XYZ file of C-alpha atoms in Angstrom:
258
model
C -98.437 -85.449 -18.922
C -99.169 -85.500 -15.181
C -102.603 -84.333 -14.009
C -102.838 -83.265 -10.332
C -104.950 -85.766 -8.392
C -106.053 -85.586 -4.758
C -107.685 -88.392 -2.761
C -108.598 -89.151 0.857
C -109.874 -92.102 2.849
C -110.976 -92.474 6.476
C -109.246 -95.182 8.559
C -111.292 -97.917 10.149
C -112.856 -97.234 13.540
C -110.182 -98.983 15.582
C -107.530 -96.542 14.321
C -109.538 -93.296 14.441
C -108.616 -92.175 17.960
C -105.039 -91.749 16.648
C -105.357 -91.350 12.853
C -107.594 -88.948 10.960
C -107.157 -89.528 7.211
C -105.092 -91.265 4.589
C -104.420 -88.919 1.684
C -102.661 -88.849 -1.638
C -101.593 -86.127 -4.046
C -100.025 -86.598 -7.461
C -98.037 -83.521 -8.411
C -98.862 -82.028 -11.808
C -96.642 -80.638 -14.547
C -96.170 -77.384 -12.638
C -94.411 -79.203 -9.786
C -96.774 -77.630 -7.216
C -97.895 -79.574 -4.139
C -101.432 -78.471 -3.274
C -101.693 -79.511 0.382
C -103.942 -77.258 2.494
C -102.663 -76.550 6.029
C -104.628 -78.762 8.415
C -103.054 -78.575 11.878
C -101.998 -82.241 11.720
C -98.737 -84.140 11.557
C -98.588 -86.513 8.594
C -96.558 -89.655 8.071
C -95.527 -89.159 4.457
C -93.737 -90.887 1.590
C -92.774 -89.061 -1.621
C -92.536 -91.459 -4.578
C -90.359 -90.263 -7.460
C -87.328 -91.780 -9.239
C -85.149 -88.881 -8.048
C -86.316 -88.966 -4.403
C -85.516 -91.444 -1.631
C -88.634 -93.328 -0.590
C -88.312 -92.675 3.142
C -91.165 -92.294 5.616
C -91.146 -88.767 7.022
C -93.111 -86.820 9.581
C -94.401 -83.567 8.101
C -95.718 -80.599 10.080
C -98.101 -79.378 11.265
C -97.223 -76.339 9.179
C -97.745 -72.713 10.127
C -95.832 -71.492 7.088
C -95.709 -72.726 3.485
C -94.172 -76.227 3.563
C -90.921 -76.768 1.703
C -91.145 -80.312 0.402
C -88.898 -81.838 -2.285
C -91.367 -82.676 -5.050
C -91.152 -82.700 -8.853
C -93.679 -83.158 -11.672
C -95.175 -86.624 -11.355
C -94.241 -87.107 -7.684
C -96.824 -89.216 -5.880
C -97.161 -88.098 -2.269
C -98.856 -90.481 0.160
C -99.730 -89.232 3.635
C -101.333 -90.481 6.844
C -102.713 -87.674 9.008
C -102.314 -88.210 12.728
C -105.081 -86.724 14.853
C -103.986 -83.196 15.916
C -103.988 -84.200 19.600
C -102.398 -87.664 19.157
C -98.845 -86.999 17.897
C -97.363 -87.609 21.367
C -99.090 -90.994 21.651
C -98.202 -92.165 18.114
C -94.660 -90.792 17.876
C -93.583 -90.613 21.539
C -92.404 -87.031 21.219
C -93.514 -83.589 22.325
C -95.851 -82.308 19.579
C -94.308 -78.826 19.357
C -91.053 -80.471 18.215
C -92.792 -81.370 14.920
C -94.034 -77.928 13.888
C -92.876 -76.576 10.511
C -90.406 -79.434 10.059
C -89.790 -82.540 8.002
C -88.172 -85.388 9.965
C -87.176 -88.924 9.084
C -89.833 -91.047 10.803
C -87.336 -93.685 11.938
C -86.387 -91.138 14.583
C -89.775 -91.872 16.187
C -90.877 -95.280 14.869
C -87.563 -97.104 14.513
C -87.470 -100.102 12.174
C -91.235 -99.966 11.604
C -90.706 -96.720 9.660
C -88.588 -98.575 7.092
C -91.138 -101.387 6.740
C -93.993 -98.893 6.310
C -91.972 -96.884 3.793
C -91.396 -99.987 1.656
C -95.097 -100.894 1.661
C -96.282 -97.346 0.950
C -93.650 -96.819 -1.741
C -95.030 -99.889 -3.513
C -98.646 -98.668 -3.258
C -100.573 -98.235 -6.503
C -103.774 -96.802 -5.013
C -104.746 -94.933 -1.889
C -106.476 -98.098 -0.666
C -103.069 -99.812 -0.708
C -101.802 -97.067 1.626
C -104.800 -97.612 3.888
C -103.993 -101.314 4.012
C -100.375 -100.518 4.933
C -101.507 -98.287 7.812
C -103.820 -100.991 9.134
C -101.205 -103.719 8.730
C -98.498 -101.864 10.639
C -100.565 -100.203 13.357
C -103.323 -102.761 14.057
C -101.113 -104.453 16.649
C -99.649 -101.198 17.952
C -102.732 -99.109 18.795
C -104.031 -101.441 21.554
C -100.868 -100.534 23.471
C -101.109 -96.778 22.830
C -102.559 -94.417 25.440
C -105.773 -92.723 24.353
C -105.269 -89.065 23.375
C -106.702 -86.351 25.626
C -110.476 -86.396 25.201
C -111.056 -82.801 26.269
C -108.743 -81.698 23.468
C -110.567 -84.027 21.079
C -113.841 -82.319 22.003
C -112.325 -78.851 21.561
C -111.071 -79.884 18.119
C -114.503 -81.231 17.208
C -116.121 -77.935 18.137
C -113.493 -75.817 16.367
C -114.090 -77.930 13.256
C -117.841 -77.557 13.677
C -117.339 -73.784 13.461
C -114.836 -74.223 10.594
C -112.288 -72.346 12.700
C -114.452 -69.241 13.158
C -114.773 -69.352 16.952
C -113.238 -67.418 19.860
C -111.837 -69.024 22.980
C -114.546 -67.566 25.223
C -117.274 -69.034 23.024
C -115.502 -72.388 22.985
C -115.225 -72.341 26.788
C -118.896 -71.480 27.130
C -119.935 -74.327 24.830
C -117.755 -76.802 26.729
C -118.689 -75.413 30.161
C -115.011 -75.051 31.055
C -112.697 -72.254 32.160
C -110.704 -70.887 29.176
C -107.417 -71.463 31.010
C -108.234 -75.168 31.392
C -108.847 -75.510 27.663
C -105.654 -73.626 26.778
C -103.469 -75.644 29.153
C -104.728 -79.077 28.154
C -105.045 -78.263 24.442
C -101.523 -76.839 24.284
C -100.089 -79.867 26.087
C -101.903 -82.292 23.755
C -101.288 -80.528 20.430
C -98.362 -78.158 20.966
C -100.700 -75.391 19.742
C -102.799 -72.681 21.339
C -106.489 -73.198 20.415
C -106.388 -69.786 18.712
C -103.595 -70.926 16.368
C -105.298 -74.223 15.589
C -108.521 -72.352 14.756
C -106.562 -70.088 12.394
C -105.186 -73.096 10.515
C -108.613 -74.701 10.331
C -110.120 -71.520 8.847
C -107.615 -71.801 6.012
C -108.195 -75.557 5.727
C -111.969 -75.332 5.341
C -111.635 -72.472 2.872
C -109.141 -74.500 0.810
C -111.142 -77.728 0.834
C -114.394 -75.912 0.102
C -112.719 -74.284 -2.899
C -111.300 -77.632 -4.051
C -114.796 -79.109 -3.910
C -116.187 -76.282 -6.019
C -118.171 -74.584 -3.247
C -118.404 -70.789 -3.106
C -115.995 -69.501 -0.469
C -114.584 -66.069 0.310
C -111.439 -67.349 -1.416
C -113.168 -68.116 -4.707
C -115.147 -64.848 -4.508
C -111.963 -62.835 -4.103
C -110.280 -64.659 -6.961
C -113.232 -64.266 -9.312
C -114.390 -60.742 -8.499
C -111.257 -59.152 -7.159
C -112.985 -57.944 -3.998
C -110.847 -55.979 -1.563
C -112.544 -56.983 1.702
C -111.404 -59.907 3.877
C -107.912 -58.387 3.948
C -107.160 -59.953 7.323
C -108.152 -63.387 5.987
C -106.085 -62.835 2.832
C -103.006 -62.024 4.922
C -103.622 -65.073 7.109
C -104.032 -67.241 3.996
C -100.840 -65.917 2.394
C -98.809 -66.549 5.530
C -100.065 -70.138 5.842
C -100.000 -71.192 2.184
C -97.639 -68.804 0.393
C -100.303 -68.340 -2.291
C -102.737 -65.607 -3.194
C -106.443 -66.495 -3.494
C -106.186 -66.309 -7.293
C -103.167 -68.645 -7.371
C -104.834 -71.214 -5.140
C -108.106 -71.143 -7.087
C -106.228 -71.656 -10.352
C -104.417 -74.698 -8.926
C -107.639 -76.048 -7.404
C -109.451 -75.894 -10.736
C -106.744 -78.016 -12.324
C -106.864 -80.737 -9.651
C -108.973 -83.864 -10.027
C -110.671 -85.129 -6.837
C -111.015 -88.775 -5.897
C -113.273 -88.674 -2.818
C -112.257 -85.604 -0.861
C -113.558 -85.571 2.692
C -113.211 -82.655 5.095
């Protein structure tokens, strides 16, 4: 019997300007992949006897992802910083939205070498080692991602996605148009859309960690408020609050960091 298991690790400091997290999810008996939308592109390998062990790019997703998983599939992922996909993959970030691509399209032969190492991983720390092994020599040659966008992302995260553009501009002492133009160029997303995804992300991860969120309150008490958030959540995840909470309660955490 396969028990759902989720784990995350933070890359070492030298990789953090470009990479956010290493994550893993083992799919349970229900065949459901519980991956909260996060506004990031992931490098991903799906390990299962019936699936090819290729390295893919996945997302960022603004609709429920359609990924080929089965009970027992081990999914390993490496989240690229939301504003660093251009630097890591040498492509326009909007070309990655809501799509699964073979990573050799962007990384060439290195994608096949990474796929082999990640496919052989037993633990999430093995995946971390693979990331460091393959990118330690690459990142010194990569341009740094846009730092204004990095600061906007930090502040959006600080507010857990509940922030308007005008407030963001005031906090950063910038004109809203400047933020929109640079953020959109760096991420392929309007700051408003990224904030929407992060609202869902923090609600999902809070629920996974057992904290009280509007999501868990709705699922437990059947409240009828937050209808706009419910609609937003359904569009991003394809699940109702009750469905997500049920899946979250059946998932074991191995160091989940938000």
